[in-house]
Coordinates of C-alpha atoms in Angstrom, one line a residue:
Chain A
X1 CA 165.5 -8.8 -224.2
X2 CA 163.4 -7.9 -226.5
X3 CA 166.3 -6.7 -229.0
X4 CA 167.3 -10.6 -228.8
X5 CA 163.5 -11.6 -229.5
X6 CA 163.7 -9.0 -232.5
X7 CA 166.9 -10.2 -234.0
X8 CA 167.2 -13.9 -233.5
X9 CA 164.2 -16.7 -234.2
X10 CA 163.6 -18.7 -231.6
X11 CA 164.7 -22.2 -232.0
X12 CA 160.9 -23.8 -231.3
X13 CA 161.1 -27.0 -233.6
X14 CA 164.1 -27.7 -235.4
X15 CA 165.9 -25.0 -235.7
X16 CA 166.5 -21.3 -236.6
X17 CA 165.5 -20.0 -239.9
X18 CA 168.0 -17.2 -241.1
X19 CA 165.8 -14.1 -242.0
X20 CA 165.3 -13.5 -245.2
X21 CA 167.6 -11.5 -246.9
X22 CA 164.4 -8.7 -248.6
X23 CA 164.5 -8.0 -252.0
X24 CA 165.1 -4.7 -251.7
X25 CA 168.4 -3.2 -252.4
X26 CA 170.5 -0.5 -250.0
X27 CA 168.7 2.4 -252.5
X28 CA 165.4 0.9 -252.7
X29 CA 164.8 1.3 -249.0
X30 CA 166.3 4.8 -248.2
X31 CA 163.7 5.9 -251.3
X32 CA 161.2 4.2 -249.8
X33 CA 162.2 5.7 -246.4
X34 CA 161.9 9.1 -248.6
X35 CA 158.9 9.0 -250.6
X36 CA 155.8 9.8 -248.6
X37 CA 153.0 8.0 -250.3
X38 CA 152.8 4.8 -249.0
X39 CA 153.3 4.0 -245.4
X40 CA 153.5 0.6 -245.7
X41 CA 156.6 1.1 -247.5
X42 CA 158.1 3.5 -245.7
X43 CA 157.2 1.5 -242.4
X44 CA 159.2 -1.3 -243.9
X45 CA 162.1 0.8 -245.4
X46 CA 162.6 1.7 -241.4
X47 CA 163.0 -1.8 -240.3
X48 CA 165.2 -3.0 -243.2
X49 CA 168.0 -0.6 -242.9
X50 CA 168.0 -1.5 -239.3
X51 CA 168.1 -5.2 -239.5
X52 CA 170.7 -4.6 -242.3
X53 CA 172.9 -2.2 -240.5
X54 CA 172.5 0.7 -243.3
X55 CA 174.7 3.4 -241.4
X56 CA 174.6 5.8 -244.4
X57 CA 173.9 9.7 -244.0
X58 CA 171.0 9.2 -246.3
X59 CA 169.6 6.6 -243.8
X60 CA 170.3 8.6 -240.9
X61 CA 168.5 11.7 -242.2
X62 CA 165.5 9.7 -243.4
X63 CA 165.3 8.0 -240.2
X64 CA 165.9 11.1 -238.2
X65 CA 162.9 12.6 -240.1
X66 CA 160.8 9.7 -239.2
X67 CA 161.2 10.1 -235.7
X68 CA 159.0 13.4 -236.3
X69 CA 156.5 11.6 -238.6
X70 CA 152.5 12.6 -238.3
X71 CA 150.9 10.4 -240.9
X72 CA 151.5 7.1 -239.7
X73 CA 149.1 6.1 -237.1
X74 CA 148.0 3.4 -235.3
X75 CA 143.8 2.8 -234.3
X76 CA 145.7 3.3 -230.7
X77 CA 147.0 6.5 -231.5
X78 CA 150.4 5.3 -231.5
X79 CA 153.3 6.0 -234.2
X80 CA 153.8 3.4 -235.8
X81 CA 156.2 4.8 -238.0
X82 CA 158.5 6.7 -235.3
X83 CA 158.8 3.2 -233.4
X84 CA 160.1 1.0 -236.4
X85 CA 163.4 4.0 -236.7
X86 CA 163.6 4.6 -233.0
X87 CA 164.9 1.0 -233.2
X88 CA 166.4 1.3 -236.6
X89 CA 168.6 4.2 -235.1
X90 CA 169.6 2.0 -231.9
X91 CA 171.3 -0.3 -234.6
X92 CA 173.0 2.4 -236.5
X93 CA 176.0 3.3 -234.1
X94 CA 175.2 6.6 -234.8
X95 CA 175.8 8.9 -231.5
X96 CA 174.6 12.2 -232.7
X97 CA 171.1 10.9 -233.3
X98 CA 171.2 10.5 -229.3
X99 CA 169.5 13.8 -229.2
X100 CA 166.7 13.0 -231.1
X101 CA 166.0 9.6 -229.1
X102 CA 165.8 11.7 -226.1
X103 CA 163.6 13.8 -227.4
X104 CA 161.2 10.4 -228.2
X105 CA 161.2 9.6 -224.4
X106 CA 158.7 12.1 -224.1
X107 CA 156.4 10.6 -227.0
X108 CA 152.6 9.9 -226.1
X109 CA 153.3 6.5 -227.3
X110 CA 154.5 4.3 -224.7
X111 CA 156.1 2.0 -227.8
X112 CA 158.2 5.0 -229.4
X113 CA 159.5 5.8 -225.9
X114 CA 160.3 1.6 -225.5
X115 CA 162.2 1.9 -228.6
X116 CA 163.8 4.8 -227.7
X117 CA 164.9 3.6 -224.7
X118 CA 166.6 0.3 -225.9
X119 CA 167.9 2.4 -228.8
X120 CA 169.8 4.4 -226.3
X121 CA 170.7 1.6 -224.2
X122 CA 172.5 0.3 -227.5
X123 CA 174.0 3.4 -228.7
X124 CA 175.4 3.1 -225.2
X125 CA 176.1 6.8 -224.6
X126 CA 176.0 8.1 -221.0
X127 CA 173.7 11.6 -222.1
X128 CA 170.9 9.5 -222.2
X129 CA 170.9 8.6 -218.6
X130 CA 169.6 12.0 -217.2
X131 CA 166.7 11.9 -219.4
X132 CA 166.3 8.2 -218.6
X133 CA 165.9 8.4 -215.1
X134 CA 163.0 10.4 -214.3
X135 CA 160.8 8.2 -216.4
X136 CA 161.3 6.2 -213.2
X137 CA 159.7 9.4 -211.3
X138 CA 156.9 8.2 -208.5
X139 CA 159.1 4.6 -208.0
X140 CA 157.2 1.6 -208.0
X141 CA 154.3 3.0 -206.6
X142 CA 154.4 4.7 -210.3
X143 CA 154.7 1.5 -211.6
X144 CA 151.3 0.2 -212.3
X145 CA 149.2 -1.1 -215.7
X146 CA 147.8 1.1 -217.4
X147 CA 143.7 0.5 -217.8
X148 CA 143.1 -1.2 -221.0
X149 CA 146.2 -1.7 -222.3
X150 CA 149.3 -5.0 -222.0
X151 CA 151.7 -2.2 -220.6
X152 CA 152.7 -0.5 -217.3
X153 CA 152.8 3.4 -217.4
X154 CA 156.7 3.5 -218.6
X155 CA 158.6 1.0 -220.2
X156 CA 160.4 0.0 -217.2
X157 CA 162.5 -3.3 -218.4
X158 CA 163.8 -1.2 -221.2
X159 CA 164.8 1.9 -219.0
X160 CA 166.2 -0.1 -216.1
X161 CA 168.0 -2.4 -218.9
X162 CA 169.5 1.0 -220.4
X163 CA 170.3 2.3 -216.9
X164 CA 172.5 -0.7 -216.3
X165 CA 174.4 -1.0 -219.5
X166 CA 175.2 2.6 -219.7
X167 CA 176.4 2.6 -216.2
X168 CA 173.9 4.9 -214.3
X169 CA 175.4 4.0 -210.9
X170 CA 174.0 7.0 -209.8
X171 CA 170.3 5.8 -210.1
X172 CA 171.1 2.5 -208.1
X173 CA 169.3 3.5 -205.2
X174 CA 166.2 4.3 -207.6
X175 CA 166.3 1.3 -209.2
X176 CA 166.8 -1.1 -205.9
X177 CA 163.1 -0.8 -205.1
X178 CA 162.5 -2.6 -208.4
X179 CA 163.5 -6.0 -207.1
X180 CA 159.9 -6.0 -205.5
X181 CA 158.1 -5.2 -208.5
X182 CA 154.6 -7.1 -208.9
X183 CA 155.9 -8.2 -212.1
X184 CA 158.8 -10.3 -213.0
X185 CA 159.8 -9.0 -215.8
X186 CA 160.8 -6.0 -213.9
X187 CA 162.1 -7.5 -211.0
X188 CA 164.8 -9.3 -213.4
X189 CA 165.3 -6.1 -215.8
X190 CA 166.1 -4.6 -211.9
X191 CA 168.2 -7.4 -211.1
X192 CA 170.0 -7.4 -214.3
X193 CA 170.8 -3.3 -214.3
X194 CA 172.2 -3.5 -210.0
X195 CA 174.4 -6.5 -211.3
X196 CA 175.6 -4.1 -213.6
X197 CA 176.1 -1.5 -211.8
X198 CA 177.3 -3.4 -208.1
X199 CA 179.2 -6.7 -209.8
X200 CA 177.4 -8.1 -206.4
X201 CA 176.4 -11.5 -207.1
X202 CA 173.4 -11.7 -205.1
X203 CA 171.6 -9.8 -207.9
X204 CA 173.0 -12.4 -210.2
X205 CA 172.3 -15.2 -208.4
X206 CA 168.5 -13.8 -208.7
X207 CA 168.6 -14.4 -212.8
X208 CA 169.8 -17.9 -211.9
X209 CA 166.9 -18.6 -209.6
X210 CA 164.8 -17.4 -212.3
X211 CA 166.2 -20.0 -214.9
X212 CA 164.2 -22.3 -212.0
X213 CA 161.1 -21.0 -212.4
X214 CA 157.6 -22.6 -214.3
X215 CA 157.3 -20.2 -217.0
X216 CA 159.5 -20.9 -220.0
X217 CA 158.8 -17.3 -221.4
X218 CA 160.8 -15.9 -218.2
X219 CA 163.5 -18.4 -218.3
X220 CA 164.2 -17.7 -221.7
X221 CA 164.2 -13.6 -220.5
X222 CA 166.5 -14.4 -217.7
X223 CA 168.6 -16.4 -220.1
X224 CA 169.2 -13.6 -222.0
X225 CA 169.4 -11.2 -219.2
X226 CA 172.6 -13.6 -217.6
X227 CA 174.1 -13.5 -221.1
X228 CA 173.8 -9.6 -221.5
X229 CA 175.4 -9.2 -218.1
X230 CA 178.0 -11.8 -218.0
X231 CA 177.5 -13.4 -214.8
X232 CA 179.8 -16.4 -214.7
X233 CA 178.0 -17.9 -211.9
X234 CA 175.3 -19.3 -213.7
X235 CA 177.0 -20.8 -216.3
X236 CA 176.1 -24.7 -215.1
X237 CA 172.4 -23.7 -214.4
X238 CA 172.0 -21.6 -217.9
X239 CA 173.3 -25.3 -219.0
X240 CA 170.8 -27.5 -217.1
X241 CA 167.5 -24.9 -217.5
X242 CA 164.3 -26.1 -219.6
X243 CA 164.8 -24.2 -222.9
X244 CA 166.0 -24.5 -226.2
X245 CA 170.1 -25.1 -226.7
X246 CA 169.9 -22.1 -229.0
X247 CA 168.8 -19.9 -226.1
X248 CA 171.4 -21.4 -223.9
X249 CA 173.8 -21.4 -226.8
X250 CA 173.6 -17.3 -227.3
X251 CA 173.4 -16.9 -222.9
X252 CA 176.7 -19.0 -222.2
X253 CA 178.5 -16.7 -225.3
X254 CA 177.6 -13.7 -223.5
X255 CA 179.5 -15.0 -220.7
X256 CA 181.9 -16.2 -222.3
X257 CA 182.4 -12.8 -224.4
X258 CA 182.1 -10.8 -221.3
X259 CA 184.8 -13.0 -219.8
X260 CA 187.2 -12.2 -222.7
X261 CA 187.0 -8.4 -222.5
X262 CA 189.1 -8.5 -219.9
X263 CA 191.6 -10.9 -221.3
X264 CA 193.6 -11.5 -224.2
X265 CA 193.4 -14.7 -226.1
X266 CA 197.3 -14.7 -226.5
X267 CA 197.7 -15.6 -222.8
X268 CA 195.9 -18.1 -223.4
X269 CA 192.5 -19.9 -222.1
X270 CA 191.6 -19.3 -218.3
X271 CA 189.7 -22.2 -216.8
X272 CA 186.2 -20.2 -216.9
X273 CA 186.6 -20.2 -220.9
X274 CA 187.3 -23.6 -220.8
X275 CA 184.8 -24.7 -218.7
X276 CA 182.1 -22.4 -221.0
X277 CA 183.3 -23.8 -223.8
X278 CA 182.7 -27.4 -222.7
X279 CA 179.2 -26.8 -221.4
X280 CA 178.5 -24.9 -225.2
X281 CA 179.6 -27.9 -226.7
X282 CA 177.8 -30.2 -225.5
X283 CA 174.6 -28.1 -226.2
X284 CA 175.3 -28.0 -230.6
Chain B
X1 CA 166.4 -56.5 -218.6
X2 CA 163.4 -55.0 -219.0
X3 CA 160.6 -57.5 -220.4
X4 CA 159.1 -56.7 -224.3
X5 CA 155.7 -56.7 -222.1
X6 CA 156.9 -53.3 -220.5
X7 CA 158.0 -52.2 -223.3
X8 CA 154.9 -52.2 -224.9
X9 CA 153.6 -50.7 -221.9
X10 CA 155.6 -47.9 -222.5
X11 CA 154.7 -47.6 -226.1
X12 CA 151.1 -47.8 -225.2
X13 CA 151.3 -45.1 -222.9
X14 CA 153.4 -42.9 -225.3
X15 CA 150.4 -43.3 -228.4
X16 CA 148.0 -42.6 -226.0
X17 CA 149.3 -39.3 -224.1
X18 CA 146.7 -37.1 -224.3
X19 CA 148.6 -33.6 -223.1
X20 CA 151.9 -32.3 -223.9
X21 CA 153.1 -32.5 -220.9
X22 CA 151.9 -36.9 -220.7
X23 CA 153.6 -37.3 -223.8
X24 CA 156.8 -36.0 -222.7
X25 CA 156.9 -38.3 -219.5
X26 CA 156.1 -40.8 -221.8
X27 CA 158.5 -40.8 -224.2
X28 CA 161.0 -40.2 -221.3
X29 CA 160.1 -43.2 -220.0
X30 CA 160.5 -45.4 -222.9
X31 CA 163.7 -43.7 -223.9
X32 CA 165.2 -44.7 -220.5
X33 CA 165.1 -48.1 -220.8
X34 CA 167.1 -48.1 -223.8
X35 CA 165.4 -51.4 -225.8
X36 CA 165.3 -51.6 -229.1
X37 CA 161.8 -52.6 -229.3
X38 CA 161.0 -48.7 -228.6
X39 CA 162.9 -47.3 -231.8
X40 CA 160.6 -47.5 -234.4
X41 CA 157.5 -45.6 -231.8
X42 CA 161.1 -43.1 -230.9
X43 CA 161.3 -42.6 -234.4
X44 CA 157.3 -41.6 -234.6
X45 CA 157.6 -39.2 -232.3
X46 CA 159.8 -37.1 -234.3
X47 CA 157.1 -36.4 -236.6
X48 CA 154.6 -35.1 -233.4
X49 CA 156.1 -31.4 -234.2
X50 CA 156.7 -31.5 -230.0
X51 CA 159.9 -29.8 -229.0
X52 CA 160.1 -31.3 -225.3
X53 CA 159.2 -34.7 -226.7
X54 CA 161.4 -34.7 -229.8
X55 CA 164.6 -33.5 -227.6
X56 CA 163.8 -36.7 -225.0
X57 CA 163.2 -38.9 -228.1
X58 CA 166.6 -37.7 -230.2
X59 CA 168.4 -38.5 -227.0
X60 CA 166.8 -42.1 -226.5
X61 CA 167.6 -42.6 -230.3
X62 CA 171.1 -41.9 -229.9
X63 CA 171.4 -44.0 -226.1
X64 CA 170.2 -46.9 -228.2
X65 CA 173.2 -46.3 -230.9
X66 CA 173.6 -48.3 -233.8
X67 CA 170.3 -50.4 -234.4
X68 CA 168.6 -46.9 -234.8
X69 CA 170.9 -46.0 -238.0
X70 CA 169.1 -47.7 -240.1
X71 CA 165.7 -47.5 -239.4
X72 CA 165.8 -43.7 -238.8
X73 CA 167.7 -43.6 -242.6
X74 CA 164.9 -46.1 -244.3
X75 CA 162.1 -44.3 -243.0
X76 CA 163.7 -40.2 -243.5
X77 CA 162.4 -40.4 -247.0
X78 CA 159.0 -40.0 -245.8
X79 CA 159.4 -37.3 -242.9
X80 CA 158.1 -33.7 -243.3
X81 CA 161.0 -31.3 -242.6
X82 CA 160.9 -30.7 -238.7
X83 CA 161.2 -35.1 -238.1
X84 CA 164.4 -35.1 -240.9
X85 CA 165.7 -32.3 -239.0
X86 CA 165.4 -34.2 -235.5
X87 CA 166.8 -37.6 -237.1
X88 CA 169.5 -35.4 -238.1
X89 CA 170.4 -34.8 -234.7
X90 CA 170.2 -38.4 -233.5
X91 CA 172.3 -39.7 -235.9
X92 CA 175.1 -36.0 -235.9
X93 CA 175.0 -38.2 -232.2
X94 CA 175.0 -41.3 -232.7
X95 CA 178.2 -41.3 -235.2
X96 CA 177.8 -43.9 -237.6
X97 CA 179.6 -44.1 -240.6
X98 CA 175.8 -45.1 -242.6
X99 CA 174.9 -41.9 -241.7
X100 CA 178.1 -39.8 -242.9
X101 CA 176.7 -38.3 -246.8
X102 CA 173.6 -37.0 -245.1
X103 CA 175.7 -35.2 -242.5
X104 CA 178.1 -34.0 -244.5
X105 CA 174.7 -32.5 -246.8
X106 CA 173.3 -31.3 -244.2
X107 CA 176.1 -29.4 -242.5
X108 CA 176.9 -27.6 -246.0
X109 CA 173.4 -27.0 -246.7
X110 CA 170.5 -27.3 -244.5
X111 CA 168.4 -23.9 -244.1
X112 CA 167.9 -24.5 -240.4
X113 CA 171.5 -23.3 -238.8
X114 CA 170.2 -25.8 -235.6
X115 CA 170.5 -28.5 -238.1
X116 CA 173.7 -27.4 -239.8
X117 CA 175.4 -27.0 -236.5
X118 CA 174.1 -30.3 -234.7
X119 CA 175.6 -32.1 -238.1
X120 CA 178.8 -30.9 -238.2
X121 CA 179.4 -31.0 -234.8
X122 CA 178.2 -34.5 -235.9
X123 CA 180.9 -34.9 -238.4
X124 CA 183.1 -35.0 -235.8
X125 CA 181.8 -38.2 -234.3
X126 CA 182.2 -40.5 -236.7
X127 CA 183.5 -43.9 -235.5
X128 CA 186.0 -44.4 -238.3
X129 CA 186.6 -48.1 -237.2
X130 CA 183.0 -49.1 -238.5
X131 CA 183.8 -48.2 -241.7
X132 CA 185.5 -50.2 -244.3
X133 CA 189.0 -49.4 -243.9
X134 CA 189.9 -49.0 -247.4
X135 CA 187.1 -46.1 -247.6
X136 CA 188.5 -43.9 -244.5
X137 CA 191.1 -42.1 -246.2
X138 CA 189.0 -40.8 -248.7
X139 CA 185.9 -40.1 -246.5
X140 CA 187.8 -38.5 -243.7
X141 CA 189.2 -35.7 -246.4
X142 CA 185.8 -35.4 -247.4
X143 CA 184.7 -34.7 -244.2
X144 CA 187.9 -32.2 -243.4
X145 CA 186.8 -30.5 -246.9
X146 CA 183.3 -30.1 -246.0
X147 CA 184.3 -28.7 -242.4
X148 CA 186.4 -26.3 -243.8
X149 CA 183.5 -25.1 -245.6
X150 CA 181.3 -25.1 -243.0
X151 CA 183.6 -22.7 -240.9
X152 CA 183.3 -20.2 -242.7
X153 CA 179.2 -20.3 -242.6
X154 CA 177.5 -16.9 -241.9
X155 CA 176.6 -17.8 -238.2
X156 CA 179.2 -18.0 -235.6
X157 CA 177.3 -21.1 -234.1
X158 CA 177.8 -23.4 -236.8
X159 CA 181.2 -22.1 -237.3
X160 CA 181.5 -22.7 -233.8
X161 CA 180.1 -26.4 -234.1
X162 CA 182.8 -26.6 -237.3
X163 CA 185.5 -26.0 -235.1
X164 CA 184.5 -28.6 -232.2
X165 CA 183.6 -31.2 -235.4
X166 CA 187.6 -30.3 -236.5
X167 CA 189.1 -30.8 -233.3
X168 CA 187.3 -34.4 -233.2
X169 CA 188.1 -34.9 -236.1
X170 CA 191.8 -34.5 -235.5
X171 CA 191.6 -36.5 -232.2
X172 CA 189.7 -39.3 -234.0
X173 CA 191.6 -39.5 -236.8
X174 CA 195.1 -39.9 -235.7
X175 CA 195.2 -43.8 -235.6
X176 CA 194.5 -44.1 -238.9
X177 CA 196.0 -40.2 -241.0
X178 CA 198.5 -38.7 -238.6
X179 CA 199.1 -36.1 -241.6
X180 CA 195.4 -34.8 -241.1
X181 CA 195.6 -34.0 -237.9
X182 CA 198.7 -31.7 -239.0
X183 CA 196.3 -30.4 -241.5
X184 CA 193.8 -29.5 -239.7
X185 CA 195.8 -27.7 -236.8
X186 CA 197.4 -25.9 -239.7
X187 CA 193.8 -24.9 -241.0
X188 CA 192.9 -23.8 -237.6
X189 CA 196.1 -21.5 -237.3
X190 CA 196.0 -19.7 -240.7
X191 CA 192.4 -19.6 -242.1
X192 CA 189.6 -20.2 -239.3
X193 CA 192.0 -18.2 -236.4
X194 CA 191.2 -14.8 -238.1
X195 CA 187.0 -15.3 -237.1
X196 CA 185.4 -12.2 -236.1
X197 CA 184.2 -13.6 -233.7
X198 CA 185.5 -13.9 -230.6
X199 CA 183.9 -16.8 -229.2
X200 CA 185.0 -18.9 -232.3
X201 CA 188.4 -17.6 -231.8
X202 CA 188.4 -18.5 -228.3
X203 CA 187.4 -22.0 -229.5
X204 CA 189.8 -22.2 -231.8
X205 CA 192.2 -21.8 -229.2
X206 CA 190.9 -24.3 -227.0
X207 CA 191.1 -27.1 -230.2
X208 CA 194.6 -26.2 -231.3
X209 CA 195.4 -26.6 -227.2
X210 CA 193.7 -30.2 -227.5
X211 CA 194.9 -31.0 -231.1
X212 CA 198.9 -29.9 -230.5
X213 CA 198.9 -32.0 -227.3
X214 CA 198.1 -35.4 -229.3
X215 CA 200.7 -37.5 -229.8

């Protein structure tokens, strides 16, 4: 979810702005990543070579190094800093930073361990679900705000959304009690991870109810939840929901792309594609 | 038939919604009974920088066809950004030949990819038999050209929307160019089948499936 939000401008007026491409050049940022004099720069050097897919030792190692950085820090206490190349690494395809991400689960700062944690999910390697699960420790009960802050205790959407992808079946029964979260948020990043990890439709069919609902923030969230699992069910009602086509657009190519792991364009169209295809259509 | 009295009933209640939500059941309501009366207050709203309302407006624009081509292209002059970008849409849907240079402009270069994809999804819509027939040859190559281009666009989605404007391309064309519709399956095949990505392949697939069962 919030990967998407991060990645992809949301189509409010008329349309999608492509990002802007940065003046800086590959060089330019990983010596800015380097140099330790001004954070700004540094800060910014960490988001860059993410959003531009730098997968270069140099960027690794400076990144790495910023997981471990002391200077930067927020008036919360947080790290700044360590959050912008938790993510950075999650783009990287780099497994043997895995280590180091774990490692960030532990942080103080509830946003470095939120990166970390959708890092890992998109690294997709299945060491990180040992250390993910007992950050789900106390269940829901555990689950609460925390006074004074906009977050709960843990990052829960991000470590039950890394929990499904990377195929935790083992945690299913932890993650079940989720569905009855006080938030929805939750409830859907639950829904989305026993999909996953079952294929039973019921949890599916929850996402679709969601596209239902009065709040256009969490239709656009389940949107993107239905894309990331590939639940061909709701391919009519991602079509009909009250959101922009782009959302619906990126949701129904999920589906579709889920669809097509599992066949080859050779044999030639199943009716599913076909009838994705049509409802994407009519949404340009 | 609805009476020009309700009509400007419907107007009224459209310049006078005073929520977002009031305007959008307003201008829903005046798109819906498709007069032409309501284009030029349509037209207005695109400029309202509403979402809900523009989308509900764009689609009454293009229910109401062609008597909306050219006030929407006398008045885009005028518009800020967002409103071009809307009347964009309603004429990528309405199809009229009048509207075909700022389509093909906009799907080569518009900086919203929304835009770029609604025109040349657009460009495949264009009702050929409005135009004067000694000008369809050279505009329908024109419009294959600029396709072409456009598929190969840095986001999937308008290379996506290329595709879809291709295939309709091919379907509409065959009346009049039989020899472009072999062109453009032949496009499809070589150039635009190697996509990385998938879902533009798959809808490749599905056009050249269409396309090769024409006539």
């Amino acid at each position: 979810m919030s990967n998407f939000q991060e990645n992809s401008q949301v189509d409010s007026s008329a349309g999608n702005i492509s990002a802007d491409g940065g003046s800086l050049t590959v060089e330019e940022a990983i010596a800015n990543l380097k140099q330790r004099e001004d954070p700004s720069l540094r800060y910014y050097a960490a988001w860059w070579l993410g959003r531009f897919r730098v997968n270069e030792p140099a960027a690794i190692e400076g990144l790495l190094e910023a997981l471990q950085d002391e200077t930067d820090r927020a008036p919360d206490g947080g790290y700044p800093l360590r959050r912008n190349a938790a993510k950075a690494l999650g783009k990287l395809g780099e497994r043997r930073v895995v280590p180091a991400l774990i490692e960030c689960l532990k942080c103080p700062d509830y946003y470095v361990r939120e990166s970390a944690a959708q890092a890992l999910e998109m690294l997709g390697d299945n060491r990180a679900i040992s250390a993910l699960i007992p950050l789900l420790d106390g269940g829901v009960q555990a689950a609460q705000k925390v006074p004074g802050k906009p977050h709960l205790t843990q990052p829960y959407e991000a470590i039950l959304e890394a929990l499904g992808t990377l195929g935790a079946v083992e945690a299913a029964s932890i993650i079940e009690p989720f569905l009855d979260h006080f938030t929805e948020k939750v409830q859907y990043a639950a829904a989305r991870a026993m999909y996953q990890l079952t294929n039973n439709s019921i949890y599916g069919e929850r996402l679709v109810q969601a596209l239902e609902g009065n709040d256009l923030q969490l239709r656009r969230s389940a949107l993107m939840d239905l894309g990331a699992i590939g639940y061909l069910g709701a391919a009519e009602a991602i079509a009909e929901t009250l959101a922009e086509n782009s959302l619906k657009i990126i949701s129904l190519k999920g589906l579709l792309e889920h669809h097509l792991e599992n066949s080859s364009l050779e044999e030639g169209l199943s009716q599913e594609s076909l009838r994705i295809m049509k409802l994407m259509d009519q949404l340009l | 038939m609805i009476s020009n009295e309700e009509v400007r009933v419907l107007i009224q209640g459209v310049e006078t919604a005073d929520s977002s939500d009031k305007l959008l059941s307003a201008v829903k309501a005046l798109a819906a009974v498709r007069h032409e009366a309501a284009i030029p207050t349509l037209i207005d709203v695109l400029r309202y920088n509403n979402p809900g309302a523009a989308v509900a407006a764009v689609d009454g624009l293009i229910d109401i066809g062609e008597p909306t081509v050219t006030p929407i292209l006398e008045q885009l002059d005028g518009y800020n950004y967002g409103a071009r970008a809307w009347a964009t849409r309603a004429l990528a849907g309405i199809g009229d030949p009048r509207a075909l240079d700022l389509l093909l402009e906009a799907a080569r270069g518009d900086f919203a990819l929304s835009v770029r994809r609604a025109a040349a999804r657009g460009l495949g819509n264009i009702i050929w038999s409005k135009m004067p027939i000694n000008e369809v040859k050279s505009q329908q190559l024109q419009t294959l050209e600029t396709l072409l281009q456009v598929a190969q666009d840095p986001e999937w989605v308008v290379r996506y929307a290329a595709v879809v404007g291709l295939q309709n391309l091919g379907m509409s064309a065959t009346s009049f160019n039989p020899d472009l519709l072999h062109h453009i399956i032949e496009q499809l095949r070589d150039k635009i089948m190697d996509d990385p990505d998938i879902a533009v392949r798959a809808r490749v697939n599905m056009a050249l499936q269409i396309l090769n069962a024409q006539p």
